[in-house]
Tab-separated table of C-alpha atoms and ligand atoms in Angstrom:
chain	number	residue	atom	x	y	z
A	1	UNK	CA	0.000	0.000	0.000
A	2	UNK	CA	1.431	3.428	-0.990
A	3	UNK	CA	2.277	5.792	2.208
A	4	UNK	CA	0.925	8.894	2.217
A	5	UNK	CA	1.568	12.337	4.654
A	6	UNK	CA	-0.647	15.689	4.242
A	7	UNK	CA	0.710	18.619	5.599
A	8	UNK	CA	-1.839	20.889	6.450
A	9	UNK	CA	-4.397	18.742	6.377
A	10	UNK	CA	-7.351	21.002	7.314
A	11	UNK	CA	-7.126	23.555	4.850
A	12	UNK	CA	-8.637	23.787	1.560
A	13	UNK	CA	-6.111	21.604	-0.724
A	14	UNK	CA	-5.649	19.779	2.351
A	15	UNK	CA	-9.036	19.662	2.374
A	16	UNK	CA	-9.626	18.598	-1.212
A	17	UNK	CA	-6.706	16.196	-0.620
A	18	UNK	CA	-8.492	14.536	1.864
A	19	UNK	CA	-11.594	14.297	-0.264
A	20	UNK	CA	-9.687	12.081	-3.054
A	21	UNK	CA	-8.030	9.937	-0.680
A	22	UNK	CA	-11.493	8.894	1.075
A	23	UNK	CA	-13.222	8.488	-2.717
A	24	UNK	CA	-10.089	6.653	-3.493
A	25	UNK	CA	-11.148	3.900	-0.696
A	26	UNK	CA	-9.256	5.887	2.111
A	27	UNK	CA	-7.767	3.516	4.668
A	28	UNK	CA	-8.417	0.498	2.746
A	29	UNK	CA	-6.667	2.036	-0.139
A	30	UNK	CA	-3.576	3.983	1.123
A	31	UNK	CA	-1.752	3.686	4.621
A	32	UNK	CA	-1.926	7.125	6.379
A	33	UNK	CA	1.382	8.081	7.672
A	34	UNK	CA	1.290	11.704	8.803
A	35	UNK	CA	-1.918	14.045	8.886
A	36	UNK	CA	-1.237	17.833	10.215
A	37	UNK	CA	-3.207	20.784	10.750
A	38	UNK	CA	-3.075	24.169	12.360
A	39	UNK	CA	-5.671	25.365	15.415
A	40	UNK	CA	-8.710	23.363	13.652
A	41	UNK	CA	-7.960	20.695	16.019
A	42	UNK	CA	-11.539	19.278	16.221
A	43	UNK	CA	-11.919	18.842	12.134
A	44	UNK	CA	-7.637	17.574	12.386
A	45	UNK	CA	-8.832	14.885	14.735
A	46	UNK	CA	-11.966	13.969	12.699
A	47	UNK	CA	-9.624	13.240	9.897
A	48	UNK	CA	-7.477	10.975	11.981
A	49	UNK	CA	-9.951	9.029	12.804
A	50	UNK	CA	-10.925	8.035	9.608
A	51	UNK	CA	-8.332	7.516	7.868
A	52	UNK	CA	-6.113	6.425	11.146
A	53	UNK	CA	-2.311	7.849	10.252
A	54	UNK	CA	0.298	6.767	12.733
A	55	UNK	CA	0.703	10.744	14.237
A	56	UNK	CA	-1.648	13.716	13.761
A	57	UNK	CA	-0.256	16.923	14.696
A	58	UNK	CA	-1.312	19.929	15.261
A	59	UNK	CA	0.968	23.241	14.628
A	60	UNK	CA	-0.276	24.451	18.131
A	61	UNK	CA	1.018	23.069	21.032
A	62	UNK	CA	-2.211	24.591	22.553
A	63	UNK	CA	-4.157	22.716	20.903
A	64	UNK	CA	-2.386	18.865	22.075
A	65	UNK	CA	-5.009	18.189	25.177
A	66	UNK	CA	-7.754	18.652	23.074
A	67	UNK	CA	-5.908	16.360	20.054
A	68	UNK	CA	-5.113	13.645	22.410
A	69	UNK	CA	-8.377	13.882	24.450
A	70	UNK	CA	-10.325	12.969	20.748
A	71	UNK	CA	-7.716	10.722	19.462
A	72	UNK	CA	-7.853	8.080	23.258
A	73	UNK	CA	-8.157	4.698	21.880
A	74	UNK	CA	-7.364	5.066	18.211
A	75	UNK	CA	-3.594	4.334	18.076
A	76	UNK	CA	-2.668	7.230	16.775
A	77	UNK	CA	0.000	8.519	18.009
A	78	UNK	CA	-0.543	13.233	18.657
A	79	UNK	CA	2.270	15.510	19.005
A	80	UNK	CA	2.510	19.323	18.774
A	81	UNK	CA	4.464	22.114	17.435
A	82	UNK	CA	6.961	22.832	14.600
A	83	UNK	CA	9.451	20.346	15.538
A	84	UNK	CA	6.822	17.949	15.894
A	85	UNK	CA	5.803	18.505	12.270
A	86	UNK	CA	9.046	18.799	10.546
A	87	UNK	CA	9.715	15.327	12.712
A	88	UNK	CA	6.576	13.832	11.302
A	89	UNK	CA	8.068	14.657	7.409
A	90	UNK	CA	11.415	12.025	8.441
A	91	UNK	CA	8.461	9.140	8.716
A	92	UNK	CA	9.224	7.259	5.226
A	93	UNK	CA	6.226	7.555	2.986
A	94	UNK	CA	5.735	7.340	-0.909
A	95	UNK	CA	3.809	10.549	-1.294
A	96	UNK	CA	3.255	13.464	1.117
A	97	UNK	CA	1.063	16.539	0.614
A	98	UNK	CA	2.797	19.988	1.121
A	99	UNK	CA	-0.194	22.399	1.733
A	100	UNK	CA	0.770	24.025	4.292
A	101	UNK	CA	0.354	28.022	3.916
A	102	UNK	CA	3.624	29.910	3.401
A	103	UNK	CA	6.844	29.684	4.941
A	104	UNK	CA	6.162	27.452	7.687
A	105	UNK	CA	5.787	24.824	4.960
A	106	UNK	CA	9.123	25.148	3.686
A	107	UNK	CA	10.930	22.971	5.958
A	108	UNK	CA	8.704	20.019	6.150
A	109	UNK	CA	9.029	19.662	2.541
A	110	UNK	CA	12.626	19.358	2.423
A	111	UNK	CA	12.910	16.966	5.171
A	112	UNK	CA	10.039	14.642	3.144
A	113	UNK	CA	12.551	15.253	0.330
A	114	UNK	CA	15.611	14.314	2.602
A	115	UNK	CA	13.789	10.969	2.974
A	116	UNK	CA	13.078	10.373	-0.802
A	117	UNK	CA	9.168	10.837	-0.688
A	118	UNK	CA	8.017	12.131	-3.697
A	119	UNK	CA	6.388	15.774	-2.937
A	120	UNK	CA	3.086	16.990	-4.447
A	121	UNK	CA	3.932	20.855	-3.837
A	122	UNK	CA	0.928	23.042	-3.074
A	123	UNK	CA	3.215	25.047	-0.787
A	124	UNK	CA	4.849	27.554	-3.443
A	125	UNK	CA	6.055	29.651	-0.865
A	126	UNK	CA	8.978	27.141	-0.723
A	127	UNK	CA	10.242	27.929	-4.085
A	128	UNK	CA	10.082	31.152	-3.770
A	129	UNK	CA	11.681	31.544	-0.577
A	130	UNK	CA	14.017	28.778	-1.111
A	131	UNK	CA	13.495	26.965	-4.898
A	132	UNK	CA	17.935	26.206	-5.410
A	133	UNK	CA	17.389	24.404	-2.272
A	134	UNK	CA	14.552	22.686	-2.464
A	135	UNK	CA	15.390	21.116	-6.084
A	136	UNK	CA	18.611	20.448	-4.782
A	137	UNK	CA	17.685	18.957	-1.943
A	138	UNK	CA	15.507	16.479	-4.331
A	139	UNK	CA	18.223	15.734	-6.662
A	140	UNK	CA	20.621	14.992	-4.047
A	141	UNK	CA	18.421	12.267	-2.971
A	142	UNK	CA	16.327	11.053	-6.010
A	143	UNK	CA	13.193	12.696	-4.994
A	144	UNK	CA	10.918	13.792	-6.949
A	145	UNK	CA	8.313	17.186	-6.567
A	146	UNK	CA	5.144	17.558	-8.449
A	147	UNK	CA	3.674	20.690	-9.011
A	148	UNK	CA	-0.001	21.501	-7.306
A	149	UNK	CA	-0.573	24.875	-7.867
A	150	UNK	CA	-2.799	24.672	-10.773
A	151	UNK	CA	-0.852	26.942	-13.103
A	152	UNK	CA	2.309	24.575	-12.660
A	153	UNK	CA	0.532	21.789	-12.819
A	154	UNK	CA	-0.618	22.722	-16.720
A	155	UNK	CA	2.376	23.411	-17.364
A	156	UNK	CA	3.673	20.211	-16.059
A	157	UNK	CA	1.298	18.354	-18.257
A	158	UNK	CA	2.114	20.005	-21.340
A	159	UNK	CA	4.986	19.217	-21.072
A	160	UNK	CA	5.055	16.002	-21.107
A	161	UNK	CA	6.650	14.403	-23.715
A	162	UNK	CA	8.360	17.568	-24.744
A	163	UNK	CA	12.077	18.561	-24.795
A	164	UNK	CA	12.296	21.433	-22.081
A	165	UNK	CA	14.831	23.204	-24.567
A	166	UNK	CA	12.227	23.590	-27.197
A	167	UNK	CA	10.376	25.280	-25.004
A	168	UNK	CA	9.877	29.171	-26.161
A	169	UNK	CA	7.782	30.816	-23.647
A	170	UNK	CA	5.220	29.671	-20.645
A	171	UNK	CA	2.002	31.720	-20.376
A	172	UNK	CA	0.560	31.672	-16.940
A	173	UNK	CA	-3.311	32.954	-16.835
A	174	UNK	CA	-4.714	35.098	-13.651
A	175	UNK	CA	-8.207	35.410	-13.172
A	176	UNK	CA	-7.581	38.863	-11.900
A	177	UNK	CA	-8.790	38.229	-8.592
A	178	UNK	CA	-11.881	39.854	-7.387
A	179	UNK	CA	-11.618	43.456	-7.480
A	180	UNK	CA	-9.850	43.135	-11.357
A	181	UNK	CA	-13.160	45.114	-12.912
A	182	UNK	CA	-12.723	47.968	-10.028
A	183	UNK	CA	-12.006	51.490	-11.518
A	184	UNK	CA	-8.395	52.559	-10.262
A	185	UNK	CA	-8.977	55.153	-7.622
A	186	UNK	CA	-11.065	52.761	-5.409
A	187	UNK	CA	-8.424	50.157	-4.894
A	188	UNK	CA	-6.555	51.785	-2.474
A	189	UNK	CA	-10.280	51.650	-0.188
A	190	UNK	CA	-10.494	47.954	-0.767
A	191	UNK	CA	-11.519	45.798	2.325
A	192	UNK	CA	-10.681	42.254	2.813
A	193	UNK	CA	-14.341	41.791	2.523
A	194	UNK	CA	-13.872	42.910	-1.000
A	195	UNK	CA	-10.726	41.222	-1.324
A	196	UNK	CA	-12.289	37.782	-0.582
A	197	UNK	CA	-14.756	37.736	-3.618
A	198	UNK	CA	-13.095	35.438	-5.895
A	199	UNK	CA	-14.996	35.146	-9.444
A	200	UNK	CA	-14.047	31.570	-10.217
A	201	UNK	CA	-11.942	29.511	-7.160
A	202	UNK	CA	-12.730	28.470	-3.833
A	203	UNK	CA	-9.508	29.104	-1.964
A	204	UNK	CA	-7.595	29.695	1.212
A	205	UNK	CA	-8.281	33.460	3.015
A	206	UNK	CA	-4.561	34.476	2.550
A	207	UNK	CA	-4.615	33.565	-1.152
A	208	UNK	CA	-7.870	34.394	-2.220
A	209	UNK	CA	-6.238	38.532	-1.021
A	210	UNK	CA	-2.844	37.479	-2.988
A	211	UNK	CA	-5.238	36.559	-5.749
A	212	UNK	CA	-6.757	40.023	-5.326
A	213	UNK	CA	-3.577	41.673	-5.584
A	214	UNK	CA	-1.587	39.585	-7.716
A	215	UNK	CA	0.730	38.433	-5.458
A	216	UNK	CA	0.057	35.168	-6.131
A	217	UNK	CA	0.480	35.513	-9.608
A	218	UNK	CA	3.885	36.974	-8.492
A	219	UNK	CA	5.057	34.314	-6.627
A	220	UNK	CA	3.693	31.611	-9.172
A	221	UNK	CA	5.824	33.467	-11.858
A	222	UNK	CA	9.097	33.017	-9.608
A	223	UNK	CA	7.689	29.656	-8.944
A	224	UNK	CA	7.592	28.818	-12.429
A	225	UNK	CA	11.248	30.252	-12.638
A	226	UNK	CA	12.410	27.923	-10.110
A	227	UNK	CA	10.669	24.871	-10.691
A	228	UNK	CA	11.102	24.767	-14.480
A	229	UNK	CA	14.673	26.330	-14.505
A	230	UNK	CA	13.149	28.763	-17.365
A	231	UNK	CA	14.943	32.395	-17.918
A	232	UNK	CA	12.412	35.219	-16.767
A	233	UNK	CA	11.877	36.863	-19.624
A	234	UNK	CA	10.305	33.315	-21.282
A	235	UNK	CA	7.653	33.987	-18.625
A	236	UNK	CA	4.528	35.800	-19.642
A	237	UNK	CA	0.604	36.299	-17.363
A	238	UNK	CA	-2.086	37.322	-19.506
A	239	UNK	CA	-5.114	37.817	-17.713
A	240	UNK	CA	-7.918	35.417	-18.497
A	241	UNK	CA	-10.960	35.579	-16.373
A	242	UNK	CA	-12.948	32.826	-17.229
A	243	UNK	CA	-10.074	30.602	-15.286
A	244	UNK	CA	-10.533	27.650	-17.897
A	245	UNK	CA	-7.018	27.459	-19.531
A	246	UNK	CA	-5.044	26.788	-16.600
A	247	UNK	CA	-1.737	28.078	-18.416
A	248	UNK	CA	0.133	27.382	-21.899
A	249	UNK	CA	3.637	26.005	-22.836
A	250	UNK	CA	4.617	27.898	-25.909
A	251	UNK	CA	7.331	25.573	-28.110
A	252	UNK	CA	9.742	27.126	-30.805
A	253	UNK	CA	8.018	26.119	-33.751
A	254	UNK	CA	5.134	28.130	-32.671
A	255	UNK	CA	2.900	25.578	-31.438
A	256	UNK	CA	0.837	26.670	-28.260
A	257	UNK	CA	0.110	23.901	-25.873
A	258	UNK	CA	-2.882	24.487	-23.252
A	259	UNK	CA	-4.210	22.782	-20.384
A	260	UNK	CA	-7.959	23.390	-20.022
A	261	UNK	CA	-10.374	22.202	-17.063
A	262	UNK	CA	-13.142	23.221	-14.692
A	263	UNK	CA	-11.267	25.792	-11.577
A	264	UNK	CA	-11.104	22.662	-9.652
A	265	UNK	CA	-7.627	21.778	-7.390
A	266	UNK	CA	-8.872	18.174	-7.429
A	267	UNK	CA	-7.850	18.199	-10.717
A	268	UNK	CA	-4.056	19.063	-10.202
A	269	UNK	CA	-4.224	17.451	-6.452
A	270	UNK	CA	-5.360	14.513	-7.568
A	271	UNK	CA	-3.572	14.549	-11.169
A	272	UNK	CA	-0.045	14.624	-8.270
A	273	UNK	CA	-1.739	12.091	-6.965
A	274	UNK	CA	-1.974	9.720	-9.378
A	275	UNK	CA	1.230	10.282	-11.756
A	276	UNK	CA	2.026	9.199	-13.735
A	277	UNK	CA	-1.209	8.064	-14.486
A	278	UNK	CA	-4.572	9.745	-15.094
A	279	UNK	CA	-7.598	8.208	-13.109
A	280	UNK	CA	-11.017	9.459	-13.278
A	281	UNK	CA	-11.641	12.419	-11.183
A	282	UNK	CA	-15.098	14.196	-9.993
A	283	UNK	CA	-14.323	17.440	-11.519
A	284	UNK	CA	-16.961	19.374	-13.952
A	285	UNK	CA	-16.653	18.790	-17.578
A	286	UNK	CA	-16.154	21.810	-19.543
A	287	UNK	CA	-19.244	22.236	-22.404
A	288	UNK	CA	-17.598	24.644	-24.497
A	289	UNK	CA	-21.012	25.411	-26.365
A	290	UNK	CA	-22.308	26.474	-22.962
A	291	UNK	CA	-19.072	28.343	-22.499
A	292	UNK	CA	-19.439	30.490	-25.544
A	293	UNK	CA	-16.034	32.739	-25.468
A	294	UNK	CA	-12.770	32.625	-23.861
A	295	UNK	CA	-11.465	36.050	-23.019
A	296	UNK	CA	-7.572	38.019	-22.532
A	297	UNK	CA	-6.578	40.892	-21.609
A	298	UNK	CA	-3.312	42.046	-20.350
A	299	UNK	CA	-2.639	43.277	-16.794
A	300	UNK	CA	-2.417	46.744	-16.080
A	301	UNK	CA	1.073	46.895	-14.377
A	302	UNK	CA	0.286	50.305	-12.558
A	303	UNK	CA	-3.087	48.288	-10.895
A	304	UNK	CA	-0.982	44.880	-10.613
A	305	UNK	CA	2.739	46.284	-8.894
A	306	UNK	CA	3.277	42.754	-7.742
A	307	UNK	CA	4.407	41.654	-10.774
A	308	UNK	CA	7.041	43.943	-11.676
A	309	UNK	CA	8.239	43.160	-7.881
A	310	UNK	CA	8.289	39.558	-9.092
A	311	UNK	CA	10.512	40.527	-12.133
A	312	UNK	CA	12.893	42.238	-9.311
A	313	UNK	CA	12.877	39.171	-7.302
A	314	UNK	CA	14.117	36.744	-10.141
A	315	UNK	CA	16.840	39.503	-11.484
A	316	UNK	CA	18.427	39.226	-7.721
A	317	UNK	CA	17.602	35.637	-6.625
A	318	UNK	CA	19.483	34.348	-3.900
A	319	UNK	CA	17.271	35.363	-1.000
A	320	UNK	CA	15.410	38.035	-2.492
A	321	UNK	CA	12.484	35.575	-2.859
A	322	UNK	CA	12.762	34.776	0.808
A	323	UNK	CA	12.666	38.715	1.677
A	324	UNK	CA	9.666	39.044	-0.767
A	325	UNK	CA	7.086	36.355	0.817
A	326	UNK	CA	8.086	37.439	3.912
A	327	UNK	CA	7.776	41.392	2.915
A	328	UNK	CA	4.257	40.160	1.556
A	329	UNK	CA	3.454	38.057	4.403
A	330	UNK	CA	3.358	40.727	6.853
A	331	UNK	CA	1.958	43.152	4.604
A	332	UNK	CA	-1.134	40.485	3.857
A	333	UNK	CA	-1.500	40.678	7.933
A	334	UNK	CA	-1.317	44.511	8.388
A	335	UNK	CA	-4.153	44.551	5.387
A	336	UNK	CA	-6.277	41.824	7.614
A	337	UNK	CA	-5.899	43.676	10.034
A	338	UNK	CA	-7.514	46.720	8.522
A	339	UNK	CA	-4.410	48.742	9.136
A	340	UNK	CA	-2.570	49.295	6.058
A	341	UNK	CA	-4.683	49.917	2.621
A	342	UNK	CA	-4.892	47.240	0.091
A	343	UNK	CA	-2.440	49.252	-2.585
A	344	UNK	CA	-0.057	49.755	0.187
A	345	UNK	CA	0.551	46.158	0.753
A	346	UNK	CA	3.090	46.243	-2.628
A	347	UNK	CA	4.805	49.977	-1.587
A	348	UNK	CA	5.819	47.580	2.142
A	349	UNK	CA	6.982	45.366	-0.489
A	350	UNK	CA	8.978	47.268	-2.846
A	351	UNK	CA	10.460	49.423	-0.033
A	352	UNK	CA	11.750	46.146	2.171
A	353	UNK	CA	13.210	44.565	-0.872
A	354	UNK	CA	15.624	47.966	-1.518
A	355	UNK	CA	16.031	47.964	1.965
A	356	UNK	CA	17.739	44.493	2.035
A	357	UNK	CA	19.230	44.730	-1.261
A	358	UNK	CA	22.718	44.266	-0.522
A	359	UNK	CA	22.323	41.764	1.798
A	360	UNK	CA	20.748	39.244	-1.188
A	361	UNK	CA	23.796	38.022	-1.913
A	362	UNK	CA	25.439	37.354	-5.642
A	363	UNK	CA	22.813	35.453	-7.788
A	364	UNK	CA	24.319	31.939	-7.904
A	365	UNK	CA	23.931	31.947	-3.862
A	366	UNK	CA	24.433	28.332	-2.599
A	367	UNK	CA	21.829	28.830	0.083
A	368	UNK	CA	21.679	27.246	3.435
A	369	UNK	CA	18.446	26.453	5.096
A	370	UNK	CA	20.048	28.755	7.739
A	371	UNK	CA	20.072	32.127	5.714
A	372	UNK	CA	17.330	31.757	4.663
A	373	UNK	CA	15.239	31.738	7.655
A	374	UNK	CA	17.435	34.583	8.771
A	375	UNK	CA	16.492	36.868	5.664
A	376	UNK	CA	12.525	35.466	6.734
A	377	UNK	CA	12.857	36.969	9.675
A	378	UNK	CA	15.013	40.169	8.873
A	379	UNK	CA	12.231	40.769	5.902
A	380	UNK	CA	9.731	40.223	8.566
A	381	UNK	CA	10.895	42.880	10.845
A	382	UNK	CA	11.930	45.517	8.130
A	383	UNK	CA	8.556	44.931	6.704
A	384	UNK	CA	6.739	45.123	9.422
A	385	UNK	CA	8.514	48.419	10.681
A	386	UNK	CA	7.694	50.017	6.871
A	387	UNK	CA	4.028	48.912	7.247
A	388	UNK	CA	3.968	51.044	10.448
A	389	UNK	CA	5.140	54.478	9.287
A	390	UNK	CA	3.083	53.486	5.758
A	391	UNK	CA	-0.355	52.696	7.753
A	392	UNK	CA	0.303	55.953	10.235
A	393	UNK	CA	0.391	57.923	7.231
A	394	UNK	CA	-2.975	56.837	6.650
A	395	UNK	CA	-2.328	54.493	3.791
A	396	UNK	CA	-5.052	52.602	4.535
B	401	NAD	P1	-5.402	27.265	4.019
B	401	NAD	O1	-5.176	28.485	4.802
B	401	NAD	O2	-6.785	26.877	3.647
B	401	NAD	O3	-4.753	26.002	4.783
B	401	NAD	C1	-3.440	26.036	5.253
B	401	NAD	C2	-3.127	24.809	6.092
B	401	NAD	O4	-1.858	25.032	6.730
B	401	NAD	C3	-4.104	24.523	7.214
B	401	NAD	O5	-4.138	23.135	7.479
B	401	NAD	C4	-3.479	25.254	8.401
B	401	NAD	O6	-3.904	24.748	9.630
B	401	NAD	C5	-2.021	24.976	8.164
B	401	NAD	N1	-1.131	25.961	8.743
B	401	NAD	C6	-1.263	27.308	8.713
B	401	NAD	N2	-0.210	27.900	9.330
B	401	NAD	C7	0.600	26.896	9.749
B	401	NAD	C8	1.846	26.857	10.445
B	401	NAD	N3	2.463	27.974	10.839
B	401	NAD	N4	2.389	25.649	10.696
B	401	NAD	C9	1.778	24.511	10.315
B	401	NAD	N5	0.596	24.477	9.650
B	401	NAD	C10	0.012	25.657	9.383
B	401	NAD	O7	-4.463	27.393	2.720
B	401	NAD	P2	-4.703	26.773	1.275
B	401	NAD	O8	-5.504	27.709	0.470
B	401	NAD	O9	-5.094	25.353	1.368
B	401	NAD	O10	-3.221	26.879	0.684
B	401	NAD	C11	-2.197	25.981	1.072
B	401	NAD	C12	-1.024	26.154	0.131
B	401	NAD	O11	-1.431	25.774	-1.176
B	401	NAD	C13	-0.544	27.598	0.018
B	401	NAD	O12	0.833	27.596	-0.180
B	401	NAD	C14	-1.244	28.104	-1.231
B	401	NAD	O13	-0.532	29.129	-1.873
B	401	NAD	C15	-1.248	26.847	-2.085
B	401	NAD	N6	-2.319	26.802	-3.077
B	401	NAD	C16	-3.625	26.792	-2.684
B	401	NAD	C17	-4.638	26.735	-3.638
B	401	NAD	C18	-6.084	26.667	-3.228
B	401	NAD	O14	-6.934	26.459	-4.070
B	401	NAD	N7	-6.429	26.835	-1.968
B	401	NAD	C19	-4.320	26.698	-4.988
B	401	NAD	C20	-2.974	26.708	-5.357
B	401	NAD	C21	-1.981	26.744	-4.395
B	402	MG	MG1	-2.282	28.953	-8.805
């Protein structure tokens, strides 16, 4: 039976992960190694006990009483905390889950990695904040990573087959997010009310906002950089708001391959899940009659700053990509927490990656697991200090 760990179990690929595994025949079907969530202890211990994985663990340590109170008499084994679930990725398994949201899911995934376990990568904070090491990290021990992330994912599979040198350009789509038909001059007003509409996917809070903003688009293009070992300027985003082409691999005889579906993760989750083969999934089925009209545009860069940040981040690598997540991490909490306006999330951005420039290092940076937590947490603090003076000043 294949082994399987989720990391971050209880949120929404988690979520969705879980939901293939249990249609899949669950327990009778797969042996559970490693199932963690966050503070949604109750719905973490549900989980457990139905698809009984040696350890659950929650990322709270304040949550362990309640974990081990639910759990008496199942044999599975509860711990807490981050040690606890960076321990529970050095239990061998075949396949784990990364969908853990942002940085904390970075070293989980290379210890599954250290032990060989192929990774099914949700978490694209980690190749942005740390993508030399994590693919090094793989090929030092034959492991392999499949992309989640549904953009990567297309691309993935239209590439298959292909020679990567052939390859002339990779078009990621963006939906846009939900305020992408709001005139200019009310952006900077936007709520995270607002923020949270997305037209087409059912997502996580935090990137549902990047969504909004484009900072998910920004870290999927540096993503795609990273995981595909493609030169920047071979990466494009139009803006496609029907969210049906999931992205397009263009080759150098012009050819334009695209990877089409309902906006449903299950797709890519369980297309990770099943590679190299494709089994039947319970995702719509596009009716393009019914569909009518696919539609482009391009993105405004002045309404969409993210992106040009993103085009910053991959001329500096080294651990500019750990400075930005981080820069946009805290800038995504000082926006939830209604104290910094929506447009000002990319100036705290911008401003903490000049800040830090020098400190990025030359671009072919061998980087240690070590600096770059320590450039997560410098970013962190620099950030947070510019989202201060910028929220004062009633940017906001
Ligand atoms: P989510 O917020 O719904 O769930 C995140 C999970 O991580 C939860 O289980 C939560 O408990 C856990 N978690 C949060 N902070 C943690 C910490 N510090 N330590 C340990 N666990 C922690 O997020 P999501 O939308 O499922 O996204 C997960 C990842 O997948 C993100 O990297 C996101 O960018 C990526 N992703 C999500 C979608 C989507 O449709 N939701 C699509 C593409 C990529
Ligand atoms: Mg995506």
């Amino acid at each position: 039976m294949r082994r399987i760990s989720i990391f971050g179990a209880t949120g929404s690929v988690g979520e969705q992960t879980v939901d293939l595994i249990q249609r899949a025949g669950g327990r009778e079907a797969f042996q559970l190694v490693a199932l963690t969530g966050g503070q949604n202890v109750a719905r973490l211990a549900d989980m457990a006990r139905e698809l009984r994985p040696e350890i659950a663990v929650c990322a709270d340590p304040a949550g362990l009483p309640a974990l081990r109170e639910r759990l008496v008499g199942t044999g599975v084994a509860v711990a807490a905390g981050p040690e606890a679930i960076a321990e529970a990725a050095d239990r061998p398994a075949d396949w784990v889950m990364s969908a853990i949201v942002g940085a904390a899911g970075l070293v989980p995934g290379l210890r599954a990695l250290a032990q060989g376990a192929t990774l099914a990568l949700a978490n694209k904070e980690s190749l942005v904040t740390a993508g030399p090491l994590l693919m090094a990290t793989a090929a030092r021990h034959g492991a392999r990573i499949l992309p989640v992330d549904s953009e990567h994912s297309a691309i993935f599979q239209a590439l298959v087959g292909e020679d990567i040198t052939t390859v002339e350009r990779i078009i990621l789509t963006a939906s846009g997010g939900a305020l992408r038909d709001w005139p200019m001059e009310r952006l900077a007003k936007a709520t995270v009310k607002d923020a949270l509409a997305h037209p087409n996917w059912a997502m996580g809070q935090r990137i549902t906002i990047d969504s909004a903003s484009m900072f998910n688009k920004a870290l999927e293009v540096i993503e795609t950089r990273e995981f595909f070992g493609v030169l920047p300027d071979q990466i494009e985003v139009i803006l496609h708001p029907e969210s049906l082409i999931h992205s397009m691999v263009g080759y150098c005889d012009g050819a334009i391959m695209a990877h089409l579906g309902a906006p449903d993760m299950r797709h890519s989750i369980g297309y990770a899940l099943n590679w190299p083969r494709r089994e039947a999934l319970p995702v719509a089925r596009l009716d393009f009659a019914a569909i009518g009209s696919l539609t482009f545009r391009a993105p405004d860069p002045a309404r969409y700053p993210a992106l040009g940040l993103a085009r910053e981040v991959m001329a500096r690598r080294g651990l500019a990509g750990a400075a930005f997540n981080a820069a946009k991490d805290v800038a995504l909490d000082w926006f939830l927490a209604g104290k910094l306006g929506f447009m000002a999330m990319a100036e705290v951005v911008a401003e903490t990656l000049s800040v830090l420039d020098r400190d990025f290092g030359p671009e072919n940076v061998i980087m240690s697991l070590a600096d770059v937590l320590a450039m997560d947490q410098a970013a962190r603090l620099r950030a947070a200090e510019i989202a201060a003076r910028l929220g004062e000043r009633g940017q906001r």
